[in-house]
Amino acid sequence: MRLELLQLWFKPLQGPKLSQLRPALLTAAQEQAGPGAELLRWAITAAEPGRGLHIEAVLLVGDAPAPTRS
């Protein structure tokens, strides 16, 4: 397992921001580090009207979980 840094700009839509942010972070984490990535911590580090929110997150990256057999 290793730690990895994720940085992204997130421009939320109208409405509750947190309910939009968490799925976006999880999607970005899996796109960057693969399906085994987990969010440990995240923070909003900047806010700009034109770009949105700058997010920095720490990911825990390990092997992808084995598919379950049915």
mmCIF file of C-alpha atoms in Angstrom:
data_model
loop_
_atom_site.group_PDB
_atom_site.id
_atom_site.type_symbol
_atom_site.label_atom_id
_atom_site.label_comp_id
_atom_site.label_asym_id
_atom_site.label_seq_id
_atom_site.Cartn_x
_atom_site.Cartn_y
_atom_site.Cartn_z
ATOM 1 C CA MET A 1 0.000 0.000 0.000
ATOM 2 C CA ARG A 2 1.113 3.537 -0.679
ATOM 3 C CA LEU A 3 -0.097 7.122 -0.260
ATOM 4 C CA GLU A 4 -0.799 9.285 -3.284
ATOM 5 C CA LEU A 5 -1.742 12.959 -3.676
ATOM 6 C CA LEU A 6 -4.818 13.924 -5.698
ATOM 7 C CA GLN A 7 -5.381 17.512 -6.830
ATOM 8 C CA LEU A 8 -8.367 18.722 -8.807
ATOM 9 C CA TRP A 9 -10.555 21.709 -9.546
ATOM 10 C CA PHE A 10 -14.223 21.104 -8.791
ATOM 11 C CA LYS A 11 -16.958 23.424 -10.022
ATOM 12 C CA PRO A 12 -20.138 22.558 -8.106
ATOM 13 C CA LEU A 13 -23.649 23.033 -9.434
ATOM 14 C CA GLN A 14 -26.354 24.859 -7.502
ATOM 15 C CA GLY A 15 -27.493 23.095 -4.350
ATOM 16 C CA PRO A 16 -25.692 21.244 -1.549
ATOM 17 C CA LYS A 17 -21.960 21.126 -2.256
ATOM 18 C CA LEU A 18 -20.884 18.213 -0.059
ATOM 19 C CA SER A 19 -23.264 15.750 -1.712
ATOM 20 C CA GLN A 20 -21.693 16.686 -5.077
ATOM 21 C CA LEU A 21 -18.114 16.725 -3.841
ATOM 22 C CA ARG A 22 -17.788 13.242 -2.330
ATOM 23 C CA PRO A 23 -18.805 11.308 -5.483
ATOM 24 C CA ALA A 24 -16.560 13.560 -7.604
ATOM 25 C CA LEU A 25 -13.601 12.866 -5.290
ATOM 26 C CA LEU A 26 -14.196 9.113 -5.349
ATOM 27 C CA THR A 27 -14.447 9.102 -9.150
ATOM 28 C CA ALA A 28 -11.257 11.176 -9.532
ATOM 29 C CA ALA A 29 -9.415 8.939 -7.038
ATOM 30 C CA GLN A 30 -10.335 5.790 -8.951
ATOM 31 C CA GLU A 31 -9.459 7.390 -12.298
ATOM 32 C CA GLN A 32 -6.021 8.412 -10.998
ATOM 33 C CA ALA A 33 -5.047 5.433 -8.862
ATOM 34 C CA GLY A 34 -7.369 2.582 -9.838
ATOM 35 C CA PRO A 35 -10.259 0.779 -8.200
ATOM 36 C CA GLY A 36 -8.329 0.042 -4.988
ATOM 37 C CA ALA A 37 -7.965 3.749 -4.081
ATOM 38 C CA GLU A 38 -9.507 5.046 -0.854
ATOM 39 C CA LEU A 39 -9.810 8.664 0.315
ATOM 40 C CA LEU A 40 -8.052 9.271 3.624
ATOM 41 C CA ARG A 41 -8.262 13.063 3.925
ATOM 42 C CA TRP A 42 -9.228 15.954 1.709
ATOM 43 C CA ALA A 43 -9.288 19.735 1.966
ATOM 44 C CA ILE A 44 -10.465 22.721 -0.026
ATOM 45 C CA THR A 45 -7.253 24.682 -0.564
ATOM 46 C CA ALA A 46 -8.502 27.500 -2.824
ATOM 47 C CA ALA A 47 -11.688 28.951 -4.249
ATOM 48 C CA GLU A 48 -11.882 30.985 -7.439
ATOM 49 C CA PRO A 49 -15.100 32.242 -9.046
ATOM 50 C CA GLY A 50 -14.127 31.071 -12.539
ATOM 51 C CA ARG A 51 -12.501 27.747 -11.650
ATOM 52 C CA GLY A 52 -14.430 26.595 -8.601
ATOM 53 C CA LEU A 53 -12.862 24.831 -5.618
ATOM 54 C CA HIS A 54 -9.316 23.486 -5.595
ATOM 55 C CA ILE A 55 -9.278 20.188 -3.712
ATOM 56 C CA GLU A 56 -6.252 18.306 -2.424
ATOM 57 C CA ALA A 57 -6.741 14.774 -1.160
ATOM 58 C CA VAL A 58 -4.571 11.972 0.191
ATOM 59 C CA LEU A 59 -5.344 8.539 -1.210
ATOM 60 C CA LEU A 60 -4.476 5.135 0.171
ATOM 61 C CA VAL A 61 -3.703 2.956 -2.824
ATOM 62 C CA GLY A 62 -3.448 -0.795 -2.647
ATOM 63 C CA ASP A 63 -4.277 -3.792 -4.728
ATOM 64 C CA ALA A 64 -7.716 -3.822 -6.305
ATOM 65 C CA PRO A 65 -10.133 -6.046 -4.415
ATOM 66 C CA ALA A 66 -10.664 -9.456 -5.932
ATOM 67 C CA PRO A 67 -13.996 -9.877 -7.694
ATOM 68 C CA THR A 68 -16.574 -11.740 -5.658
ATOM 69 C CA ARG A 69 -17.773 -15.092 -6.898
ATOM 70 C CA SER A 70 -21.452 -15.834 -6.941
#
